[in-house]
Amino acid sequence: MSSLQAKHLLGIADLPKSDIDLIFETADNFKEVINRPIKKVPSLRDVTIANLFFENSTRTRLSFELAEKRLSADVVNFSASSSSVSKGETLVDTVNNILAMKVDMVVMRHPKPGAAAYLSKHIDATIVNAGDGAHEHPTQALLDAYSIREKFGEVAGKKIVIVGDILHSRVALSNIHCLKKLGAEVKVCGPITLMPRFIESLGVEVETDLRAALEWCDIANMLRIQLERQEQKFFPSLREYTMQYGLTMPILNGLSKEITIMHPGPINRGVEITSEVADSDHSIILNQVENGVAIRMAVLYLLAGTA
Ligand code: CP
């Protein structure tokens, strides 16, 4: 088996392209496995994985848990709301206590940027970042790029626009790093108040006009507005955001070519995307979710091989 250069999956920024390619090749095998009648393989038998979720999640949490179970790992789940963190315990103490129970790998979602990287320096286990604040969400970016590769054959040369709340989005940042490494062209689109000031230094262009952005792209990745991360107002109202940046069927039908629609979830139907678009043939949203399991199986399997 080839192995990853990375010892942890903390983000895409520092992940070599060769590691991304290996994760995709491995995910191809696991995609075949999860579509068999018997979806389980013994690859991670005797490996114990703790899923530590200090922030809400539906897709990522279930997807990691399913990936782990499909690989025959032993799995323990932890959520902050029911833990002793609320009694004042530090992150390192909490995780060290869990590791004393002989856990090999930790999958962690945390509201603070850098939490996974911090943990990797203090804990003797393999760490997988399942989203750290507005910083990175590496497995989401990998499954997004993998879904583009699946639909189009390759990512290189594709034109992708990421629409919405770029400022607060870990999905946007990880997607930009991943897509650029794989040779795609990337634009970001949304209100200028929701654009990070450094964004063009990542090699992406800003387009504030939704129709112009959609006319340019092959694929539009629609993000939700992250109201939970916004301490001030970045646009007059959600209704006005929807009027300017909400994707509807008349807008899609008015374009000169067909484009593919992606969304990392959770979707706010009727805000950034209508139900008609989300459920249309343009959408590969549920393919993204399916591919998430194969990608996470590949990541866990390969990282276990480097431990
Ligand atoms: N895409 C994503 O991270 O969704 P969850 O917050 O439900 O995990």
PDB file of C-alpha atoms and ligand atoms in Angstrom:
ATOM      1  CA  MET A   1       0.000   0.000   0.000  1.00  0.00           C
ATOM      2  CA  SER A   2       1.283   3.527  -0.808  1.00  0.00           C
ATOM      3  CA  SER A   3       1.131   5.817   2.195  1.00  0.00           C
ATOM      4  CA  LEU A   4       0.282   9.423   2.843  1.00  0.00           C
ATOM      5  CA  GLN A   5       2.996  11.987   3.526  1.00  0.00           C
ATOM      6  CA  ALA A   6       0.655  13.630   6.053  1.00  0.00           C
ATOM      7  CA  LYS A   7       0.489  12.067   9.551  1.00  0.00           C
ATOM      8  CA  HIS A   8      -2.760  13.871  10.428  1.00  0.00           C
ATOM      9  CA  LEU A   9      -5.473  15.474   8.275  1.00  0.00           C
ATOM     10  CA  LEU A  10      -5.591  18.981   9.696  1.00  0.00           C
ATOM     11  CA  GLY A  11      -6.376  20.937   6.528  1.00  0.00           C
ATOM     12  CA  ILE A  12      -5.887  21.055   2.768  1.00  0.00           C
ATOM     13  CA  ALA A  13      -3.459  24.004   2.789  1.00  0.00           C
ATOM     14  CA  ASP A  14      -0.539  21.763   3.817  1.00  0.00           C
ATOM     15  CA  LEU A  15      -1.714  18.540   2.142  1.00  0.00           C
ATOM     16  CA  PRO A  16       0.491  17.525  -0.821  1.00  0.00           C
ATOM     17  CA  LYS A  17      -1.290  16.976  -4.162  1.00  0.00           C
ATOM     18  CA  SER A  18       0.116  13.433  -4.220  1.00  0.00           C
ATOM     19  CA  ASP A  19      -1.807  12.745  -0.980  1.00  0.00           C
ATOM     20  CA  ILE A  20      -5.034  14.061  -2.544  1.00  0.00           C
ATOM     21  CA  ASP A  21      -4.493  11.800  -5.573  1.00  0.00           C
ATOM     22  CA  LEU A  22      -3.875   8.774  -3.321  1.00  0.00           C
ATOM     23  CA  ILE A  23      -6.997   9.536  -1.248  1.00  0.00           C
ATOM     24  CA  PHE A  24      -9.067   9.688  -4.466  1.00  0.00           C
ATOM     25  CA  GLU A  25      -7.640   6.401  -5.821  1.00  0.00           C
ATOM     26  CA  THR A  26      -8.333   4.706  -2.479  1.00  0.00           C
ATOM     27  CA  ALA A  27     -11.847   6.209  -2.336  1.00  0.00           C
ATOM     28  CA  ASP A  28     -12.555   4.676  -5.777  1.00  0.00           C
ATOM     29  CA  ASN A  29     -12.088   1.224  -4.193  1.00  0.00           C
ATOM     30  CA  PHE A  30     -14.196   2.062  -1.153  1.00  0.00           C
ATOM     31  CA  LYS A  31     -16.967   3.534  -3.320  1.00  0.00           C
ATOM     32  CA  GLU A  32     -17.221   0.130  -4.934  1.00  0.00           C
ATOM     33  CA  VAL A  33     -17.284  -1.518  -1.478  1.00  0.00           C
ATOM     34  CA  ILE A  34     -20.121   0.645  -0.112  1.00  0.00           C
ATOM     35  CA  ASN A  35     -22.277  -0.199  -3.122  1.00  0.00           C
ATOM     36  CA  ARG A  36     -21.944  -3.954  -2.565  1.00  0.00           C
ATOM     37  CA  PRO A  37     -24.671  -5.916  -0.726  1.00  0.00           C
ATOM     38  CA  ILE A  38     -22.093  -6.539   2.048  1.00  0.00           C
ATOM     39  CA  LYS A  39     -20.631  -3.091   2.689  1.00  0.00           C
ATOM     40  CA  LYS A  40     -18.106  -3.959   5.357  1.00  0.00           C
ATOM     41  CA  VAL A  41     -14.366  -4.709   5.105  1.00  0.00           C
ATOM     42  CA  PRO A  42     -12.015  -5.712   7.957  1.00  0.00           C
ATOM     43  CA  SER A  43      -9.356  -3.044   7.165  1.00  0.00           C
ATOM     44  CA  LEU A  44      -9.478  -1.232  10.546  1.00  0.00           C
ATOM     45  CA  ARG A  45     -10.284  -4.174  12.800  1.00  0.00           C
ATOM     46  CA  ASP A  46      -8.632  -3.542  16.216  1.00  0.00           C
ATOM     47  CA  VAL A  47      -8.363   0.218  15.522  1.00  0.00           C
ATOM     48  CA  THR A  48     -10.374   2.396  17.930  1.00  0.00           C
ATOM     49  CA  ILE A  49     -11.582   5.800  16.758  1.00  0.00           C
ATOM     50  CA  ALA A  50     -13.135   8.537  18.907  1.00  0.00           C
ATOM     51  CA  ASN A  51     -15.447  11.046  17.229  1.00  0.00           C
ATOM     52  CA  LEU A  52     -15.308  14.236  19.283  1.00  0.00           C
ATOM     53  CA  PHE A  53     -17.924  16.776  18.238  1.00  0.00           C
ATOM     54  CA  PHE A  54     -17.793  20.062  20.129  1.00  0.00           C
ATOM     55  CA  GLU A  55     -20.108  21.654  17.533  1.00  0.00           C
ATOM     56  CA  ASN A  56     -23.316  20.497  15.826  1.00  0.00           C
ATOM     57  CA  SER A  57     -23.128  18.231  12.792  1.00  0.00           C
ATOM     58  CA  THR A  58     -25.387  15.886  10.855  1.00  0.00           C
ATOM     59  CA  ARG A  59     -23.591  14.855   7.650  1.00  0.00           C
ATOM     60  CA  THR A  60     -19.973  14.883   8.783  1.00  0.00           C
ATOM     61  CA  ARG A  61     -20.611  13.065  12.033  1.00  0.00           C
ATOM     62  CA  LEU A  62     -22.787  10.336  10.519  1.00  0.00           C
ATOM     63  CA  SER A  63     -20.504  10.015   7.512  1.00  0.00           C
ATOM     64  CA  PHE A  64     -17.393   9.494   9.680  1.00  0.00           C
ATOM     65  CA  GLU A  65     -19.220   7.022  11.906  1.00  0.00           C
ATOM     66  CA  LEU A  66     -20.478   5.032   8.916  1.00  0.00           C
ATOM     67  CA  ALA A  67     -17.010   5.113   7.309  1.00  0.00           C
ATOM     68  CA  GLU A  68     -15.457   3.803  10.524  1.00  0.00           C
ATOM     69  CA  LYS A  69     -18.049   1.048  10.901  1.00  0.00           C
ATOM     70  CA  ARG A  70     -17.713   0.021   7.238  1.00  0.00           C
ATOM     71  CA  LEU A  71     -13.978  -0.403   7.944  1.00  0.00           C
ATOM     72  CA  SER A  72     -14.728  -2.510  11.077  1.00  0.00           C
ATOM     73  CA  ALA A  73     -13.144  -0.007  13.489  1.00  0.00           C
ATOM     74  CA  ASP A  74     -14.315   0.236  17.093  1.00  0.00           C
ATOM     75  CA  VAL A  75     -16.076   3.590  17.475  1.00  0.00           C
ATOM     76  CA  VAL A  76     -16.810   5.841  20.445  1.00  0.00           C
ATOM     77  CA  ASN A  77     -18.818   9.057  20.098  1.00  0.00           C
ATOM     78  CA  PHE A  78     -18.626  12.137  22.247  1.00  0.00           C
ATOM     79  CA  SER A  79     -20.528  15.396  22.073  1.00  0.00           C
ATOM     80  CA  ALA A  80     -19.639  18.505  24.042  1.00  0.00           C
ATOM     81  CA  SER A  81     -23.172  19.054  25.289  1.00  0.00           C
ATOM     82  CA  SER A  82     -23.035  15.831  27.335  1.00  0.00           C
ATOM     83  CA  SER A  83     -19.374  16.014  28.399  1.00  0.00           C
ATOM     84  CA  SER A  84     -17.305  17.339  31.301  1.00  0.00           C
ATOM     85  CA  VAL A  85     -16.018  20.218  29.126  1.00  0.00           C
ATOM     86  CA  SER A  86     -18.938  22.186  30.535  1.00  0.00           C
ATOM     87  CA  LYS A  87     -17.428  21.573  34.007  1.00  0.00           C
ATOM     88  CA  GLY A  88     -14.214  23.393  33.049  1.00  0.00           C
ATOM     89  CA  GLU A  89     -11.982  20.550  31.770  1.00  0.00           C
ATOM     90  CA  THR A  90      -9.402  21.571  29.110  1.00  0.00           C
ATOM     91  CA  LEU A  91      -9.477  20.148  25.584  1.00  0.00           C
ATOM     92  CA  VAL A  92      -6.120  18.378  26.085  1.00  0.00           C
ATOM     93  CA  ASP A  93      -7.239  16.854  29.416  1.00  0.00           C
ATOM     94  CA  THR A  94     -10.531  15.703  27.910  1.00  0.00           C
ATOM     95  CA  VAL A  95      -8.828  14.060  24.944  1.00  0.00           C
ATOM     96  CA  ASN A  96      -5.974  12.563  27.023  1.00  0.00           C
ATOM     97  CA  ASN A  97      -8.569  10.903  29.237  1.00  0.00           C
ATOM     98  CA  ILE A  98     -10.219   9.446  26.167  1.00  0.00           C
ATOM     99  CA  LEU A  99      -6.849   8.282  24.817  1.00  0.00           C
ATOM    100  CA  ALA A 100      -6.060   6.565  28.147  1.00  0.00           C
ATOM    101  CA  MET A 101      -8.890   4.243  27.175  1.00  0.00           C
ATOM    102  CA  LYS A 102      -6.612   3.142  24.260  1.00  0.00           C
ATOM    103  CA  VAL A 103      -8.014   5.190  21.372  1.00  0.00           C
ATOM    104  CA  ASP A 104      -5.852   5.240  18.212  1.00  0.00           C
ATOM    105  CA  MET A 105      -7.438   8.027  16.152  1.00  0.00           C
ATOM    106  CA  VAL A 106      -9.445  11.150  16.941  1.00  0.00           C
ATOM    107  CA  VAL A 107     -11.916  12.785  14.554  1.00  0.00           C
ATOM    108  CA  MET A 108     -12.719  16.226  15.916  1.00  0.00           C
ATOM    109  CA  ARG A 109     -15.071  19.082  15.061  1.00  0.00           C
ATOM    110  CA  HIS A 110     -14.480  22.206  17.138  1.00  0.00           C
ATOM    111  CA  PRO A 111     -15.721  25.805  16.928  1.00  0.00           C
ATOM    112  CA  LYS A 112     -12.217  27.283  17.359  1.00  0.00           C
ATOM    113  CA  PRO A 113      -9.906  27.648  14.331  1.00  0.00           C
ATOM    114  CA  GLY A 114      -6.675  25.727  14.904  1.00  0.00           C
ATOM    115  CA  ALA A 115      -8.130  23.350  17.523  1.00  0.00           C
ATOM    116  CA  ALA A 116      -7.220  20.213  15.533  1.00  0.00           C
ATOM    117  CA  ALA A 117      -3.655  21.436  14.864  1.00  0.00           C
ATOM    118  CA  TYR A 118      -3.252  22.305  18.553  1.00  0.00           C
ATOM    119  CA  LEU A 119      -4.424  18.855  19.576  1.00  0.00           C
ATOM    120  CA  SER A 120      -2.031  17.153  17.149  1.00  0.00           C
ATOM    121  CA  LYS A 121       0.912  18.785  18.984  1.00  0.00           C
ATOM    122  CA  HIS A 122      -0.236  17.649  22.425  1.00  0.00           C
ATOM    123  CA  ILE A 123      -1.803  14.245  21.862  1.00  0.00           C
ATOM    124  CA  ASP A 124      -0.223  10.944  20.851  1.00  0.00           C
ATOM    125  CA  ALA A 125      -2.882   9.886  18.320  1.00  0.00           C
ATOM    126  CA  THR A 126      -3.748  10.533  14.677  1.00  0.00           C
ATOM    127  CA  ILE A 127      -6.006  13.582  14.370  1.00  0.00           C
ATOM    128  CA  VAL A 128      -8.579  14.182  11.613  1.00  0.00           C
ATOM    129  CA  ASN A 129     -10.073  17.669  11.458  1.00  0.00           C
ATOM    130  CA  ALA A 130     -13.839  17.448  10.896  1.00  0.00           C
ATOM    131  CA  GLY A 131     -14.141  21.249  10.788  1.00  0.00           C
ATOM    132  CA  ASP A 132     -12.449  23.881  12.983  1.00  0.00           C
ATOM    133  CA  GLY A 133     -14.373  27.139  13.193  1.00  0.00           C
ATOM    134  CA  ALA A 134     -14.150  29.217  10.021  1.00  0.00           C
ATOM    135  CA  HIS A 135     -10.731  27.710   9.216  1.00  0.00           C
ATOM    136  CA  GLU A 136     -10.778  24.333   7.371  1.00  0.00           C
ATOM    137  CA  HIS A 137     -13.073  21.384   6.637  1.00  0.00           C
ATOM    138  CA  PRO A 138     -10.672  19.129   4.735  1.00  0.00           C
ATOM    139  CA  THR A 139     -12.844  16.046   4.189  1.00  0.00           C
ATOM    140  CA  GLN A 140     -15.664  18.242   2.815  1.00  0.00           C
ATOM    141  CA  ALA A 141     -13.263  19.744   0.258  1.00  0.00           C
ATOM    142  CA  LEU A 142     -11.958  16.292  -0.669  1.00  0.00           C
ATOM    143  CA  LEU A 143     -15.456  14.888  -1.197  1.00  0.00           C
ATOM    144  CA  ASP A 144     -16.464  17.973  -3.188  1.00  0.00           C
ATOM    145  CA  ALA A 145     -13.456  17.707  -5.508  1.00  0.00           C
ATOM    146  CA  TYR A 146     -13.936  13.927  -5.746  1.00  0.00           C
ATOM    147  CA  SER A 147     -17.574  14.484  -6.809  1.00  0.00           C
ATOM    148  CA  ILE A 148     -16.403  16.882  -9.549  1.00  0.00           C
ATOM    149  CA  ARG A 149     -13.804  14.319 -10.691  1.00  0.00           C
ATOM    150  CA  GLU A 150     -16.518  11.629 -10.720  1.00  0.00           C
ATOM    151  CA  LYS A 151     -18.884  13.726 -12.843  1.00  0.00           C
ATOM    152  CA  PHE A 152     -16.361  15.317 -15.237  1.00  0.00           C
ATOM    153  CA  GLY A 153     -13.484  12.785 -15.285  1.00  0.00           C
ATOM    154  CA  GLU A 154     -11.014  15.330 -13.898  1.00  0.00           C
ATOM    155  CA  VAL A 155     -10.879  18.510 -11.846  1.00  0.00           C
ATOM    156  CA  ALA A 156      -8.056  20.204 -13.773  1.00  0.00           C
ATOM    157  CA  GLY A 157      -9.333  22.919 -16.104  1.00  0.00           C
ATOM    158  CA  LYS A 158     -12.832  23.046 -14.609  1.00  0.00           C
ATOM    159  CA  LYS A 159     -14.315  26.418 -13.700  1.00  0.00           C
ATOM    160  CA  ILE A 160     -15.879  26.456 -10.245  1.00  0.00           C
ATOM    161  CA  VAL A 161     -17.623  29.338  -8.521  1.00  0.00           C
ATOM    162  CA  ILE A 162     -18.205  29.225  -4.761  1.00  0.00           C
ATOM    163  CA  VAL A 163     -21.208  31.410  -3.921  1.00  0.00           C
ATOM    164  CA  GLY A 164     -22.202  32.875  -0.565  1.00  0.00           C
ATOM    165  CA  ASP A 165     -20.706  33.542   2.829  1.00  0.00           C
ATOM    166  CA  ILE A 166     -17.019  33.117   1.967  1.00  0.00           C
ATOM    167  CA  LEU A 167     -15.878  35.111   5.017  1.00  0.00           C
ATOM    168  CA  HIS A 168     -17.224  32.638   7.593  1.00  0.00           C
ATOM    169  CA  SER A 169     -16.848  29.454   5.567  1.00  0.00           C
ATOM    170  CA  ARG A 170     -14.312  26.708   6.315  1.00  0.00           C
ATOM    171  CA  VAL A 171     -15.793  24.847   3.321  1.00  0.00           C
ATOM    172  CA  ALA A 172     -14.852  27.727   0.998  1.00  0.00           C
ATOM    173  CA  LEU A 173     -11.260  27.935   2.237  1.00  0.00           C
ATOM    174  CA  SER A 174     -10.622  24.181   2.068  1.00  0.00           C
ATOM    175  CA  ASN A 175     -12.331  23.980  -1.351  1.00  0.00           C
ATOM    176  CA  ILE A 176     -10.174  26.792  -2.729  1.00  0.00           C
ATOM    177  CA  HIS A 177      -6.948  25.096  -1.556  1.00  0.00           C
ATOM    178  CA  CYS A 178      -8.067  21.689  -2.890  1.00  0.00           C
ATOM    179  CA  LEU A 179      -9.406  22.864  -6.260  1.00  0.00           C
ATOM    180  CA  LYS A 180      -6.355  25.053  -6.958  1.00  0.00           C
ATOM    181  CA  LYS A 181      -3.983  22.176  -6.119  1.00  0.00           C
ATOM    182  CA  LEU A 182      -5.896  20.007  -8.593  1.00  0.00           C
ATOM    183  CA  GLY A 183      -5.633  22.617 -11.365  1.00  0.00           C
ATOM    184  CA  ALA A 184      -9.164  24.074 -11.399  1.00  0.00           C
ATOM    185  CA  GLU A 185     -10.029  27.737 -11.962  1.00  0.00           C
ATOM    186  CA  VAL A 186     -11.909  29.182  -8.984  1.00  0.00           C
ATOM    187  CA  LYS A 187     -14.007  32.300  -8.474  1.00  0.00           C
ATOM    188  CA  VAL A 188     -15.899  33.364  -5.376  1.00  0.00           C
ATOM    189  CA  CYS A 189     -19.195  35.226  -5.558  1.00  0.00           C
ATOM    190  CA  GLY A 190     -21.231  37.059  -2.935  1.00  0.00           C
ATOM    191  CA  PRO A 191     -21.627  40.425  -1.241  1.00  0.00           C
ATOM    192  CA  ILE A 192     -18.255  42.191  -0.942  1.00  0.00           C
ATOM    193  CA  THR A 193     -18.871  42.399   2.825  1.00  0.00           C
ATOM    194  CA  LEU A 194     -18.706  38.586   2.958  1.00  0.00           C
ATOM    195  CA  MET A 195     -15.305  38.371   1.193  1.00  0.00           C
ATOM    196  CA  PRO A 196     -12.145  37.944   3.297  1.00  0.00           C
ATOM    197  CA  ARG A 197      -9.676  40.773   2.548  1.00  0.00           C
ATOM    198  CA  PHE A 198      -6.836  38.377   1.595  1.00  0.00           C
ATOM    199  CA  ILE A 199      -8.991  36.220  -0.702  1.00  0.00           C
ATOM    200  CA  GLU A 200      -7.325  37.168  -4.028  1.00  0.00           C
ATOM    201  CA  SER A 201      -3.924  36.138  -2.628  1.00  0.00           C
ATOM    202  CA  LEU A 202      -5.235  32.541  -2.807  1.00  0.00           C
ATOM    203  CA  GLY A 203      -5.417  32.820  -6.597  1.00  0.00           C
ATOM    204  CA  VAL A 204      -9.177  33.267  -6.871  1.00  0.00           C
ATOM    205  CA  GLU A 205     -11.150  36.094  -8.475  1.00  0.00           C
ATOM    206  CA  VAL A 206     -14.061  37.866  -6.798  1.00  0.00           C
ATOM    207  CA  GLU A 207     -17.294  38.305  -8.814  1.00  0.00           C
ATOM    208  CA  THR A 208     -20.146  40.120  -7.083  1.00  0.00           C
ATOM    209  CA  ASP A 209     -22.691  39.541  -9.882  1.00  0.00           C
ATOM    210  CA  LEU A 210     -24.326  36.098  -9.562  1.00  0.00           C
ATOM    211  CA  ARG A 211     -25.430  35.813 -13.189  1.00  0.00           C
ATOM    212  CA  ALA A 212     -21.963  36.730 -14.497  1.00  0.00           C
ATOM    213  CA  ALA A 213     -20.388  34.150 -12.158  1.00  0.00           C
ATOM    214  CA  LEU A 214     -22.819  31.422 -13.255  1.00  0.00           C
ATOM    215  CA  GLU A 215     -22.327  32.248 -16.939  1.00  0.00           C
ATOM    216  CA  TRP A 216     -18.554  31.786 -16.437  1.00  0.00           C
ATOM    217  CA  CYS A 217     -18.555  28.525 -14.465  1.00  0.00           C
ATOM    218  CA  ASP A 218     -19.040  24.794 -15.109  1.00  0.00           C
ATOM    219  CA  ILE A 219     -19.963  24.148 -11.483  1.00  0.00           C
ATOM    220  CA  ALA A 220     -21.519  26.364  -8.804  1.00  0.00           C
ATOM    221  CA  ASN A 221     -21.007  25.400  -5.152  1.00  0.00           C
ATOM    222  CA  MET A 222     -23.742  27.204  -3.199  1.00  0.00           C
ATOM    223  CA  LEU A 223     -22.980  27.931   0.476  1.00  0.00           C
ATOM    224  CA  ARG A 224     -25.391  28.850   3.204  1.00  0.00           C
ATOM    225  CA  ILE A 225     -25.222  32.099   5.144  1.00  0.00           C
ATOM    226  CA  GLN A 226     -23.594  31.234   8.487  1.00  0.00           C
ATOM    227  CA  LEU A 227     -25.692  33.431  10.754  1.00  0.00           C
ATOM    228  CA  GLU A 228     -24.288  31.636  13.825  1.00  0.00           C
ATOM    229  CA  ARG A 229     -20.817  33.045  13.045  1.00  0.00           C
ATOM    230  CA  GLN A 230     -21.970  36.586  12.256  1.00  0.00           C
ATOM    231  CA  GLU A 231     -21.749  39.037  15.147  1.00  0.00           C
ATOM    232  CA  GLN A 232     -22.828  41.963  12.987  1.00  0.00           C
ATOM    233  CA  LYS A 233     -24.997  42.445   9.899  1.00  0.00           C
ATOM    234  CA  PHE A 234     -23.162  41.929   6.593  1.00  0.00           C
ATOM    235  CA  PHE A 235     -26.192  42.656   4.361  1.00  0.00           C
ATOM    236  CA  PRO A 236     -29.520  44.454   4.952  1.00  0.00           C
ATOM    237  CA  SER A 237     -31.704  41.332   5.342  1.00  0.00           C
ATOM    238  CA  LEU A 238     -31.829  37.649   4.399  1.00  0.00           C
ATOM    239  CA  ARG A 239     -34.607  38.511   1.917  1.00  0.00           C
ATOM    240  CA  GLU A 240     -32.356  40.966   0.119  1.00  0.00           C
ATOM    241  CA  TYR A 241     -29.502  38.427   0.116  1.00  0.00           C
ATOM    242  CA  THR A 242     -31.829  35.914  -1.540  1.00  0.00           C
ATOM    243  CA  MET A 243     -32.953  38.452  -4.136  1.00  0.00           C
ATOM    244  CA  GLN A 244     -29.323  39.064  -5.177  1.00  0.00           C
ATOM    245  CA  TYR A 245     -27.644  35.694  -4.581  1.00  0.00           C
ATOM    246  CA  GLY A 246     -30.394  33.066  -4.293  1.00  0.00           C
ATOM    247  CA  LEU A 247     -30.208  30.457  -7.075  1.00  0.00           C
ATOM    248  CA  THR A 248     -33.545  29.800  -8.790  1.00  0.00           C
ATOM    249  CA  MET A 249     -34.658  27.721 -11.781  1.00  0.00           C
ATOM    250  CA  PRO A 250     -35.396  30.821 -13.953  1.00  0.00           C
ATOM    251  CA  ILE A 251     -31.789  31.970 -13.383  1.00  0.00           C
ATOM    252  CA  LEU A 252     -30.409  28.525 -14.325  1.00  0.00           C
ATOM    253  CA  ASN A 253     -32.678  28.283 -17.374  1.00  0.00           C
ATOM    254  CA  GLY A 254     -31.563  31.753 -18.500  1.00  0.00           C
ATOM    255  CA  LEU A 255     -27.892  30.706 -18.770  1.00  0.00           C
ATOM    256  CA  SER A 256     -26.354  29.954 -22.162  1.00  0.00           C
ATOM    257  CA  LYS A 257     -25.202  26.470 -20.991  1.00  0.00           C
ATOM    258  CA  GLU A 258     -26.021  23.805 -18.397  1.00  0.00           C
ATOM    259  CA  ILE A 259     -24.088  23.978 -15.158  1.00  0.00           C
ATOM    260  CA  THR A 260     -23.741  21.569 -12.218  1.00  0.00           C
ATOM    261  CA  ILE A 261     -24.927  22.592  -8.759  1.00  0.00           C
ATOM    262  CA  MET A 262     -23.272  21.547  -5.508  1.00  0.00           C
ATOM    263  CA  HIS A 263     -23.999  22.344  -1.860  1.00  0.00           C
ATOM    264  CA  PRO A 264     -22.131  21.067   1.217  1.00  0.00           C
ATOM    265  CA  GLY A 265     -25.267  21.197   3.383  1.00  0.00           C
ATOM    266  CA  PRO A 266     -27.055  22.019   5.528  1.00  0.00           C
ATOM    267  CA  ILE A 267     -29.282  23.666   2.903  1.00  0.00           C
ATOM    268  CA  ASN A 268     -31.475  26.644   3.746  1.00  0.00           C
ATOM    269  CA  ARG A 269     -34.109  26.019   1.078  1.00  0.00           C
ATOM    270  CA  GLY A 270     -35.493  29.262  -0.302  1.00  0.00           C
ATOM    271  CA  VAL A 271     -32.488  31.306   0.870  1.00  0.00           C
ATOM    272  CA  GLU A 272     -29.308  30.464  -1.109  1.00  0.00           C
ATOM    273  CA  ILE A 273     -31.037  27.870  -3.318  1.00  0.00           C
ATOM    274  CA  THR A 274     -34.648  26.959  -4.095  1.00  0.00           C
ATOM    275  CA  SER A 275     -35.982  23.437  -3.581  1.00  0.00           C
ATOM    276  CA  GLU A 276     -36.554  23.202  -7.328  1.00  0.00           C
ATOM    277  CA  VAL A 277     -32.823  23.718  -8.001  1.00  0.00           C
ATOM    278  CA  ALA A 278     -31.617  21.564  -5.081  1.00  0.00           C
ATOM    279  CA  ASP A 279     -33.765  18.640  -6.246  1.00  0.00           C
ATOM    280  CA  SER A 280     -33.181  19.129  -9.995  1.00  0.00           C
ATOM    281  CA  ASP A 281     -31.032  17.118 -12.415  1.00  0.00           C
ATOM    282  CA  HIS A 282     -28.428  19.903 -12.211  1.00  0.00           C
ATOM    283  CA  SER A 283     -27.766  19.014  -8.584  1.00  0.00           C
ATOM    284  CA  ILE A 284     -25.168  16.481  -7.382  1.00  0.00           C
ATOM    285  CA  ILE A 285     -25.808  17.268  -3.707  1.00  0.00           C
ATOM    286  CA  LEU A 286     -26.713  13.699  -2.712  1.00  0.00           C
ATOM    287  CA  ASN A 287     -23.787  12.303  -4.723  1.00  0.00           C
ATOM    288  CA  GLN A 288     -21.571  14.526  -2.553  1.00  0.00           C
ATOM    289  CA  VAL A 289     -23.063  12.954   0.576  1.00  0.00           C
ATOM    290  CA  GLU A 290     -22.548   9.404  -0.754  1.00  0.00           C
ATOM    291  CA  ASN A 291     -18.978  10.200  -1.781  1.00  0.00           C
ATOM    292  CA  GLY A 292     -18.316  11.587   1.703  1.00  0.00           C
ATOM    293  CA  VAL A 293     -18.404   8.076   3.157  1.00  0.00           C
ATOM    294  CA  ALA A 294     -15.941   6.701   0.562  1.00  0.00           C
ATOM    295  CA  ILE A 295     -13.586   9.675   1.018  1.00  0.00           C
ATOM    296  CA  ARG A 296     -13.647   9.365   4.821  1.00  0.00           C
ATOM    297  CA  MET A 297     -13.026   5.603   4.588  1.00  0.00           C
ATOM    298  CA  ALA A 298      -9.997   6.366   2.399  1.00  0.00           C
ATOM    299  CA  VAL A 299      -8.663   9.049   4.761  1.00  0.00           C
ATOM    300  CA  LEU A 300      -9.020   6.861   7.880  1.00  0.00           C
ATOM    301  CA  TYR A 301      -7.591   3.787   6.170  1.00  0.00           C
ATOM    302  CA  LEU A 302      -4.553   5.645   4.811  1.00  0.00           C
ATOM    303  CA  LEU A 303      -3.862   7.534   8.042  1.00  0.00           C
ATOM    304  CA  ALA A 304      -4.100   4.303  10.048  1.00  0.00           C
ATOM    305  CA  GLY A 305      -1.379   2.946   7.761  1.00  0.00           C
ATOM    306  CA  THR A 306       0.954   5.819   8.706  1.00  0.00           C
ATOM    307  CA  ALA A 307       0.430   5.563  12.482  1.00  0.00           C
TER     308      ALA A 307
HETATM  309  N1   CP B   1     -21.295  19.787   5.381  1.00  0.00           N
HETATM  310  C1   CP B   1     -21.248  19.685   6.739  1.00  0.00           C
HETATM  311  O1   CP B   1     -20.206  19.851   7.378  1.00  0.00           O
HETATM  312  O2   CP B   1     -22.447  19.409   7.316  1.00  0.00           O
HETATM  313  P1   CP B   1     -22.661  19.127   8.878  1.00  0.00           P
HETATM  314  O3   CP B   1     -22.425  20.445   9.597  1.00  0.00           O
HETATM  315  O4   CP B   1     -24.079  18.635   9.007  1.00  0.00           O
HETATM  316  O5   CP B   1     -21.662  18.114   9.310  1.00  0.00           O
END
